[in-house]
Short mmCIF file of C-alpha atoms in Angstrom, two decimals:
data_model
loop_
_atom_site.label_atom_id
_atom_site.label_comp_id
_atom_site.label_asym_id
_atom_site.label_seq_id
_atom_site.Cartn_x
_atom_site.Cartn_y
_atom_site.Cartn_z
CA MET W 1 -25.12 -39.68 29.61
CA GLY W 2 -21.45 -40.63 29.82
CA ALA W 3 -18.73 -38.73 31.65
CA ALA W 4 -17.40 -37.12 28.45
CA MET W 5 -20.87 -35.93 27.45
CA ARG W 6 -21.52 -34.48 30.92
CA ARG W 7 -18.28 -32.49 30.75
CA ILE W 8 -19.07 -31.23 27.26
CA GLN W 9 -22.56 -30.11 28.29
CA ALA W 10 -21.23 -28.41 31.43
CA GLY W 11 -18.56 -26.54 29.47
CA SER W 12 -21.06 -25.48 26.82
CA ALA W 13 -23.46 -24.16 29.47
CA LEU W 14 -20.73 -22.23 31.30
CA SER W 15 -19.50 -20.59 28.09
CA ALA W 16 -23.10 -19.57 27.28
CA PHE W 17 -23.35 -18.16 30.80
CA GLY W 18 -20.29 -16.01 30.10
CA ILE W 19 -21.60 -14.86 26.71
CA GLY W 20 -24.88 -13.84 28.36
CA PHE W 21 -22.97 -11.32 30.48
CA THR W 22 -21.95 -9.21 27.47
CA VAL W 23 -24.09 -9.83 24.36
CA PRO W 24 -27.10 -7.71 25.45
CA PHE W 25 -24.84 -4.77 26.30
CA LEU W 26 -22.26 -4.77 23.50
CA TYR W 27 -23.84 -1.95 21.48
CA VAL W 28 -24.33 0.27 24.54
CA TYR W 29 -20.79 -0.45 25.71
CA VAL W 30 -19.11 0.62 22.49
CA ALA W 31 -21.42 3.50 21.53
CA GLN W 32 -22.03 5.13 24.89
CA VAL W 33 -19.79 3.82 27.65
CA ARG W 34 -16.61 4.09 25.57
CA GLY W 35 -18.02 7.10 23.73
CA LEU W 36 -17.16 5.78 20.27
CA GLY W 37 -20.57 6.46 18.74
CA SER W 38 -23.23 4.40 17.01
CA ALA W 39 -21.26 4.09 13.76
CA ALA W 40 -18.31 2.52 15.58
CA ALA W 41 -20.68 0.21 17.45
CA GLY W 42 -22.14 -0.94 14.15
CA ILE W 43 -18.67 -1.66 12.77
CA VAL W 44 -17.75 -3.61 15.91
CA LEU W 45 -20.86 -5.77 15.58
CA ALA W 46 -20.14 -6.28 11.88
CA ALA W 47 -16.53 -7.27 12.66
CA PHE W 48 -17.80 -9.85 15.14
CA ALA W 49 -20.04 -11.40 12.46
CA MET W 50 -17.56 -11.12 9.58
CA ALA W 51 -14.81 -12.88 11.54
CA ALA W 52 -17.10 -15.87 11.92
CA LEU W 53 -17.80 -15.90 8.18
CA VAL W 54 -14.05 -15.88 7.47
CA VAL W 55 -13.05 -18.79 9.71
CA LEU W 56 -16.01 -21.16 9.34
CA PRO W 57 -15.28 -22.28 5.74
CA PHE W 58 -11.88 -23.61 6.84
CA ILE W 59 -12.41 -24.94 10.34
CA GLY W 60 -14.45 -28.01 9.40
CA ARG W 61 -11.56 -29.74 7.65
CA VAL W 62 -9.30 -28.97 10.62
CA ILE W 63 -11.84 -30.57 12.97
CA ASP W 64 -11.99 -33.71 10.84
CA ARG W 65 -8.20 -33.96 10.56
CA ARG W 66 -7.16 -33.00 14.10
CA GLY W 67 -10.30 -33.83 16.06
CA PRO W 68 -12.77 -31.42 17.67
CA LEU W 69 -11.09 -31.27 21.08
CA PRO W 70 -7.93 -29.29 20.18
CA VAL W 71 -10.01 -27.02 17.94
CA LEU W 72 -12.40 -26.30 20.80
CA VAL W 73 -9.56 -25.58 23.21
CA GLY W 74 -7.90 -23.25 20.71
CA GLY W 75 -11.18 -21.47 19.90
CA ALA W 76 -11.97 -20.97 23.60
CA LEU W 77 -8.51 -19.50 24.26
CA VAL W 78 -8.83 -17.14 21.30
CA ALA W 79 -12.31 -16.08 22.43
CA SER W 80 -11.00 -15.45 25.95
CA VAL W 81 -8.31 -13.11 24.62
CA GLY W 82 -10.88 -11.30 22.46
CA ALA W 83 -13.34 -10.86 25.33
CA LEU W 84 -10.72 -9.52 27.74
CA SER W 85 -9.22 -7.11 25.21
CA LEU W 86 -12.69 -5.85 24.26
CA GLY W 87 -13.40 -5.13 27.91
CA LEU W 88 -10.24 -3.00 28.05
CA ALA W 89 -10.63 -1.33 24.64
CA THR W 90 -10.82 2.47 24.65
CA SER W 91 -10.27 3.19 20.95
CA GLU W 92 -12.18 2.18 17.84
CA PRO W 93 -9.38 0.13 16.17
CA VAL W 94 -8.77 -1.91 19.33
CA ALA W 95 -12.51 -2.50 19.80
CA ILE W 96 -12.92 -3.65 16.20
CA LEU W 97 -9.91 -5.98 16.34
CA SER W 98 -11.00 -7.39 19.70
CA ALA W 99 -14.52 -8.05 18.41
CA ALA W 100 -13.08 -9.84 15.37
CA VAL W 101 -10.93 -12.07 17.61
CA LEU W 102 -13.90 -12.79 19.87
CA GLY W 103 -16.15 -13.54 16.89
CA ALA W 104 -13.61 -15.89 15.34
CA GLY W 105 -13.11 -17.78 18.60
CA THR W 106 -16.80 -18.25 19.35
CA ALA W 107 -17.48 -19.27 15.73
CA VAL W 108 -14.84 -22.02 15.93
CA MET W 109 -16.37 -23.32 19.15
CA GLN W 110 -19.82 -24.00 17.63
CA PRO W 111 -18.96 -26.79 15.15
CA ALA W 112 -16.30 -28.19 17.49
CA LEU W 113 -18.83 -28.60 20.31
CA ALA W 114 -21.39 -30.09 17.91
CA THR W 115 -18.83 -32.60 16.64
CA MET W 116 -17.84 -33.59 20.18
CA ILE W 117 -21.50 -34.26 20.96
CA VAL W 118 -21.72 -36.42 17.83
CA TRP W 119 -18.61 -38.38 18.82
CA CYS W 120 -20.03 -39.05 22.29
CA SER W 121 -23.52 -40.07 21.20
CA GLY W 122 -25.24 -42.64 19.03
CA THR W 123 -28.25 -42.44 16.75
CA ALA W 124 -30.61 -43.26 19.62
CA THR W 125 -29.17 -40.68 22.05
CA ARG W 126 -28.15 -37.85 19.72
CA THR W 127 -31.55 -36.16 19.68
CA ARG W 128 -31.66 -35.88 23.46
CA ALA W 129 -28.00 -34.76 23.62
CA PHE W 130 -28.55 -31.78 21.32
CA ALA W 131 -31.81 -30.88 23.08
CA THR W 132 -29.96 -30.87 26.40
CA GLN W 133 -27.24 -28.62 24.96
CA PHE W 134 -29.84 -26.16 23.64
CA PHE W 135 -31.65 -26.12 26.99
CA LEU W 136 -28.47 -25.55 29.01
CA GLN W 137 -27.17 -22.89 26.63
CA ASN W 138 -30.40 -20.90 26.83
CA LEU W 139 -30.48 -21.29 30.58
CA GLY W 140 -26.87 -20.08 30.77
CA LEU W 141 -27.54 -17.13 28.47
CA GLY W 142 -30.61 -16.13 30.45
CA ILE W 143 -28.93 -16.34 33.85
CA GLY W 144 -25.82 -14.57 32.54
CA GLY W 145 -27.88 -11.75 31.07
CA LEU W 146 -29.91 -11.43 34.27
CA ILE W 147 -26.84 -11.21 36.52
CA GLY W 148 -24.98 -9.00 34.05
CA GLY W 149 -27.89 -6.56 34.00
CA GLN W 150 -27.60 -6.21 37.78
CA LEU W 151 -23.85 -5.62 37.71
CA VAL W 152 -23.61 -3.23 34.79
CA ASP W 153 -23.65 0.54 35.18
CA GLU W 154 -23.29 2.67 32.04
CA HIS W 155 -21.68 5.42 34.11
CA ARG W 156 -18.91 3.09 35.29
CA PRO W 157 -16.78 1.62 32.48
CA GLY W 158 -15.17 -0.66 35.06
CA SER W 159 -18.44 -2.54 35.47
CA PHE W 160 -18.32 -3.48 31.78
CA THR W 161 -14.68 -4.54 32.11
CA LEU W 162 -15.84 -6.86 34.90
CA LEU W 163 -18.49 -8.39 32.61
CA PHE W 164 -16.01 -9.04 29.82
CA SER W 165 -13.53 -10.46 32.34
CA ILE W 166 -16.16 -12.91 33.57
CA GLU W 167 -16.85 -13.91 29.96
CA ALA W 168 -13.12 -14.43 29.34
CA ALA W 169 -12.87 -16.55 32.50
CA MET W 170 -15.78 -18.76 31.36
CA PHE W 171 -14.02 -19.41 28.06
CA LEU W 172 -10.93 -20.46 29.98
CA VAL W 173 -13.06 -22.80 32.08
CA LEU W 174 -14.44 -24.32 28.88
CA ALA W 175 -10.91 -24.79 27.53
CA GLY W 176 -9.86 -26.48 30.79
CA ILE W 177 -12.86 -28.82 30.78
CA ALA W 178 -12.31 -29.74 27.13
CA ALA W 179 -8.59 -30.33 27.60
CA THR W 180 -9.26 -32.83 30.40
CA THR W 181 -12.08 -34.70 28.63
CA ARG W 182 -11.40 -38.23 27.42
CA MET W 183 -12.97 -38.48 23.99
CA PRO W 184 -13.79 -41.63 21.99
CA HIS W 185 -11.19 -42.40 19.34
CA ALA W 186 -13.73 -42.27 16.54
CA PRO W 187 -17.23 -40.89 16.05
CA SER W 188 -19.97 -43.40 16.72
CA ILE W 189 -21.79 -42.88 13.42
CA PRO W 190 -21.77 -44.95 10.24
CA ASP W 191 -20.64 -43.66 6.88
CA ALA W 192 -23.71 -41.88 5.53
CA ARG W 193 -22.56 -41.71 1.93
CA PRO W 194 -24.69 -43.75 -0.45
CA LYS W 195 -22.56 -46.49 -1.99
CA ASN W 196 -24.31 -46.41 -5.35
CA GLY W 197 -24.21 -42.67 -5.99
CA VAL W 198 -27.89 -42.18 -5.21
CA ASP W 199 -28.83 -38.65 -4.16
CA GLY W 200 -26.14 -37.24 -6.35
CA MET W 201 -23.28 -37.85 -3.94
CA GLY W 202 -20.08 -39.61 -4.84
CA THR W 203 -17.73 -41.46 -2.56
CA GLY W 204 -15.10 -38.74 -2.27
CA GLY W 205 -14.77 -36.19 0.51
CA GLY W 206 -14.42 -32.46 0.85
CA LEU W 207 -16.59 -29.50 -0.04
CA ARG W 208 -17.31 -30.83 -3.52
CA ALA W 209 -18.81 -34.01 -2.06
CA LEU W 210 -20.89 -31.97 0.39
CA LEU W 211 -22.29 -29.86 -2.44
CA ARG W 212 -23.20 -33.03 -4.35
CA HIS W 213 -25.12 -34.31 -1.32
CA ARG W 214 -28.56 -33.07 -2.25
CA ALA W 215 -30.16 -33.79 1.10
CA MET W 216 -27.49 -31.72 2.88
CA VAL W 217 -27.82 -28.89 0.37
CA GLN W 218 -31.58 -28.86 0.88
CA LEU W 219 -31.06 -28.86 4.66
CA CYS W 220 -28.70 -25.88 4.35
CA VAL W 221 -31.29 -23.96 2.29
CA LEU W 222 -33.92 -24.81 4.88
CA GLY W 223 -31.54 -23.79 7.68
CA PHE W 224 -30.89 -20.41 6.05
CA VAL W 225 -34.62 -19.70 5.86
CA LEU W 226 -35.12 -20.86 9.47
CA PHE W 227 -32.45 -18.58 10.88
CA PHE W 228 -33.27 -15.70 8.54
CA ALA W 229 -36.98 -15.72 9.43
CA CYS W 230 -36.57 -16.12 13.19
CA TYR W 231 -33.23 -15.49 14.86
CA GLY W 232 -32.25 -12.87 12.30
CA GLN W 233 -35.30 -10.80 13.29
CA PHE W 234 -35.25 -10.96 17.09
CA GLU W 235 -33.03 -7.98 17.81
CA SER W 236 -33.54 -6.07 14.57
CA GLY W 237 -36.66 -6.14 12.43
CA LEU W 238 -39.11 -7.57 14.95
CA SER W 239 -38.03 -5.28 17.77
CA ALA W 240 -38.10 -2.25 15.43
CA TYR W 241 -41.56 -3.28 14.21
CA GLY W 242 -42.78 -3.72 17.77
CA MET W 243 -41.68 -0.26 18.85
CA GLU W 244 -42.70 1.60 15.67
CA ALA W 245 -45.91 -0.20 14.69
CA ALA W 246 -47.18 -1.68 17.95
CA GLY W 247 -45.97 1.01 20.37
CA ILE W 248 -44.02 -1.50 22.45
CA SER W 249 -41.69 0.02 25.04
CA PRO W 250 -38.10 -1.21 25.51
CA SER W 251 -39.07 -2.70 28.87
CA THR W 252 -41.90 -4.67 27.24
CA LEU W 253 -39.46 -5.85 24.59
CA GLY W 254 -37.31 -7.21 27.41
CA ILE W 255 -40.34 -9.06 28.79
CA ALA W 256 -40.99 -10.54 25.33
CA LEU W 257 -37.40 -11.79 25.11
CA ALA W 258 -37.73 -13.23 28.63
CA ALA W 259 -40.95 -14.99 27.55
CA ASN W 260 -39.06 -16.53 24.63
CA THR W 261 -36.36 -17.91 26.92
CA ALA W 262 -38.89 -19.05 29.52
CA VAL W 263 -40.85 -21.08 26.96
CA ILE W 264 -37.64 -22.75 25.76
CA VAL W 265 -36.50 -23.63 29.29
CA ILE W 266 -39.92 -24.84 30.44
CA ALA W 267 -41.02 -26.66 27.29
CA GLN W 268 -37.77 -28.21 26.03
CA PHE W 269 -37.99 -31.66 27.57
CA ALA W 270 -41.78 -31.91 27.25
CA VAL W 271 -41.36 -31.11 23.57
CA LEU W 272 -38.49 -33.60 23.34
CA ARG W 273 -40.78 -36.45 24.38
CA PHE W 274 -43.17 -35.36 21.64
CA VAL W 275 -40.64 -35.10 18.79
CA GLU W 276 -38.42 -38.09 19.62
CA TYR W 277 -40.79 -40.56 17.98
CA ARG W 278 -41.90 -38.43 15.05
CA ARG W 279 -40.44 -37.66 11.65
CA ARG W 280 -37.95 -34.83 11.78
CA SER W 281 -39.16 -33.37 8.50
CA ARG W 282 -42.72 -33.13 9.80
CA VAL W 283 -41.58 -31.60 13.08
CA ILE W 284 -39.73 -28.87 11.16
CA ALA W 285 -42.79 -28.42 8.94
CA ALA W 286 -44.89 -27.92 12.08
CA VAL W 287 -42.44 -25.26 13.27
CA GLY W 288 -43.09 -23.33 10.05
CA LEU W 289 -46.81 -23.34 10.80
CA ILE W 290 -46.26 -22.27 14.43
CA TRP W 291 -44.06 -19.39 13.29
CA ALA W 292 -46.67 -18.37 10.71
CA VAL W 293 -49.12 -18.04 13.61
CA ALA W 294 -46.46 -16.04 15.50
CA TRP W 295 -46.11 -13.59 12.60
CA ALA W 296 -49.91 -13.32 12.41
CA ALA W 297 -49.93 -12.41 16.10
CA ALA W 298 -47.25 -9.78 15.44
CA GLY W 299 -49.40 -8.44 12.61
CA PHE W 300 -52.35 -8.11 14.97
CA ALA W 301 -50.13 -6.31 17.51
CA GLY W 302 -49.07 -3.63 15.04
CA LEU W 303 -51.84 -3.56 12.47
CA GLY W 304 -54.93 -4.76 14.32
CA HIS W 305 -55.93 -1.37 15.81
CA GLY W 306 -56.82 -2.98 19.14
CA SER W 307 -56.04 -1.66 22.59
CA GLN W 308 -52.47 -1.23 23.72
CA ALA W 309 -52.93 -4.05 26.23
CA MET W 310 -54.06 -6.41 23.47
CA ALA W 311 -51.18 -5.33 21.24
CA THR W 312 -48.70 -5.95 24.06
CA ALA W 313 -50.13 -9.39 24.79
CA ALA W 314 -50.04 -10.33 21.10
CA PHE W 315 -46.44 -9.14 20.74
CA ILE W 316 -45.27 -11.11 23.78
CA SER W 317 -47.14 -14.14 22.39
CA THR W 318 -45.13 -13.78 19.19
CA TYR W 319 -41.87 -14.27 21.04
CA ALA W 320 -43.33 -17.12 23.11
CA LEU W 321 -44.45 -18.95 19.94
CA PHE W 322 -41.00 -18.48 18.45
CA GLY W 323 -39.59 -20.09 21.60
CA LEU W 324 -41.89 -23.08 21.19
CA GLY W 325 -40.66 -23.53 17.63
CA GLU W 326 -37.04 -23.23 18.73
CA SER W 327 -37.51 -25.94 21.35
CA MET W 328 -38.81 -28.23 18.58
CA LEU W 329 -35.87 -27.45 16.30
CA ALA W 330 -33.15 -28.08 18.89
CA PRO W 331 -33.56 -31.90 18.98
CA THR W 332 -34.22 -32.04 15.25
CA VAL W 333 -31.96 -29.97 13.00
CA ALA W 334 -28.50 -30.33 14.58
CA PRO W 335 -28.78 -34.13 14.99
CA LEU W 336 -29.96 -34.37 11.38
CA VAL W 337 -26.81 -32.59 10.20
CA ALA W 338 -24.77 -35.18 12.09
CA ASP W 339 -26.77 -38.12 10.72
CA LEU W 340 -26.33 -36.87 7.15
CA ALA W 341 -22.57 -36.49 7.55
CA PRO W 342 -20.34 -39.28 6.23
CA GLY W 343 -17.75 -40.73 8.57
CA GLY W 344 -14.74 -38.42 8.54
CA MET W 345 -16.74 -35.35 7.46
CA VAL W 346 -18.75 -34.56 10.59
CA GLY W 347 -16.73 -31.42 11.29
CA GLN W 348 -17.12 -30.15 7.73
CA TYR W 349 -20.88 -30.71 7.77
CA ASN W 350 -21.23 -28.98 11.15
CA SER W 351 -19.07 -26.07 9.97
CA ALA W 352 -21.01 -25.73 6.73
CA PHE W 353 -24.30 -25.55 8.59
CA ALA W 354 -22.82 -23.08 11.10
CA LEU W 355 -21.70 -20.93 8.15
CA VAL W 356 -25.23 -20.98 6.72
CA LYS W 357 -26.56 -19.93 10.12
CA GLN W 358 -24.07 -17.08 10.37
CA LEU W 359 -24.95 -15.85 6.87
CA ALA W 360 -28.64 -15.82 7.77
CA LEU W 361 -27.91 -13.93 10.99
CA ALA W 362 -25.93 -11.36 8.98
CA VAL W 363 -28.49 -10.91 6.19
CA GLY W 364 -31.59 -11.11 8.40
CA PRO W 365 -31.08 -7.85 10.31
CA ALA W 366 -29.92 -6.02 7.16
CA VAL W 367 -33.18 -6.92 5.40
CA GLY W 368 -35.58 -7.03 8.32
CA GLY W 369 -34.41 -3.96 10.22
CA PRO W 370 -35.42 -1.31 7.64
CA MET W 371 -38.61 -3.20 6.74
CA GLY W 372 -39.70 -3.63 10.34
CA ALA W 373 -39.12 0.03 11.09
CA SER W 374 -41.01 1.52 8.13
CA LEU W 375 -42.76 -1.09 5.92
CA HIS W 376 -44.97 -2.63 8.56
CA ALA W 377 -47.54 -4.59 6.54
CA PRO W 378 -45.04 -5.84 3.90
CA TYR W 379 -42.70 -6.90 6.70
CA ILE W 380 -45.33 -9.12 8.35
CA VAL W 381 -46.55 -10.60 5.06
CA THR W 382 -42.99 -11.31 3.88
CA PHE W 383 -41.97 -13.25 6.97
CA LEU W 384 -45.31 -15.01 7.29
CA LEU W 385 -44.68 -16.34 3.77
CA PHE W 386 -41.11 -17.29 4.74
CA SER W 387 -42.55 -19.33 7.62
CA LEU W 388 -44.91 -21.16 5.28
CA GLY W 389 -41.90 -21.71 3.03
CA ILE W 390 -40.21 -23.51 5.94
CA THR W 391 -43.08 -25.99 5.98
CA ALA W 392 -42.83 -26.61 2.24
CA LEU W 393 -39.02 -27.00 2.31
CA ALA W 394 -39.18 -29.38 5.27
CA LEU W 395 -41.69 -31.67 3.58
CA ARG W 396 -39.58 -31.67 0.43
CA LEU W 397 -36.45 -32.52 2.45
CA GLY W 398 -38.28 -35.47 4.01
CA ARG W 399 -38.43 -37.17 0.62
CA ARG W 400 -34.60 -37.11 0.45
CA LEU W 401 -34.02 -38.75 3.84
CA THR W 402 -33.79 -42.42 4.70
CA PRO W 403 -36.45 -43.61 7.17
CA VAL W 404 -33.93 -43.71 10.04
CA GLN W 405 -32.50 -40.27 9.21
CA ASP W 406 -36.02 -38.85 9.27
CA GLN W 407 -37.12 -40.81 12.35
CA PRO W 408 -34.16 -42.16 14.40
CA SER W 409 -36.44 -44.07 16.78
CA LEU W 410 -37.01 -46.56 13.95
CA ALA W 411 -33.40 -47.70 14.36
CA LYS W 412 -34.42 -49.45 17.56
CA THR W 413 -36.64 -51.83 15.61
CA ARG W 414 -33.71 -53.01 13.46
CA VAL W 415 -36.06 -53.64 10.54
CA ILE W 416 -35.58 -50.45 8.57
CA ALA W 417 -33.39 -50.74 5.48
CA GLN W 418 -30.51 -48.30 5.38
CA SER W 419 -31.29 -46.98 1.91
CA LEU W 420 -33.13 -44.08 0.41
CA PRO W 421 -36.87 -44.52 0.06
CA GLU W 422 -38.13 -45.04 -3.47
CA THR W 423 -39.72 -41.60 -3.47
CA ALA W 424 -36.29 -40.03 -3.00
CA SER W 425 -34.89 -41.49 -6.19
CA THR W 426 -38.07 -41.00 -8.22
CA ASN W 427 -38.32 -37.37 -7.18
CA ALA W 428 -34.66 -36.54 -7.82
#
């Protein structure tokens, strides 16, 4: 790992550490500590998400034209202002505006960081670089949430101001690290665009070219289902289902979330050794099967009519299995986005995938929340089928990828042709 990569990973981890201080407590802060009510808290959370949806369609082209470094610095500074102003907000309009600024800043940082990792890595090292980022971010989030939970006191608004101030300071640290990082002059990836128009993609650039890139479009569809069926349910539908159907207490829900993080932190590098030399499409397909088992365990917890102890164990196992799947996705999906991107469009591809993720995270709770709270059996069946759909979509995507895109370790042999496999063109 070079000096630039080490600085990027350190900055990413520290910003995640700062975010961990506030994310678990944002709803309580707005609704109860500031006394603005649950409706205002819902609007604040929506403003945070909507701001990301507004900026992401435009930021990719800026990254490709100006480079990821100035975009990351600007996003971190904006996020710092948003975090600090949210910690001082005492009225609903200020809280909503602050959340929008914070959401826009953090949204800009995601594709910028991903593009910097791409610029500082090659095909052989990219998988491990993204896995390391995911590991450090989860570790930072977990530690930040743990320390924040010890500092916060809902009867003292000043304790929440302290948390948001720490978050703002971490964004400033990220900006400082990024501003002093010496980046390569060009990304170390080849132009991924097929020269003969295979896969429906021309030689031009921009959003139109991205939409003609069938492999990328299929990956975006797969990504939406991944985030919709997992991350979009963690703090909405699945938690509501656990409390309403399985009788899970809030404290047990916290243990389940801790189990999810613990599996990611413990398993990440063991899993990395497993997936590095296997086809990405098949790894993602395996994640779909693991998550199907997780949803089956959740179904047993709420619908199995066993003892409360068995229901609790099954529900915690659900979150742990989700964590195992996440640790398999980290070194797989994000590097694949980078390897599909043509030279000069890495930022746009990363931003497009981040936009898909944000859409899934916005739609997931809206759909899953009401279902998890009241339609228990349909909720489990629906998302079990979504998980099986992940497997089917991943296997279909594999037919669109070149051998090296699907299994980067083959690049080391230097005998793999850099063209689409015959099945990709015959199945178009």
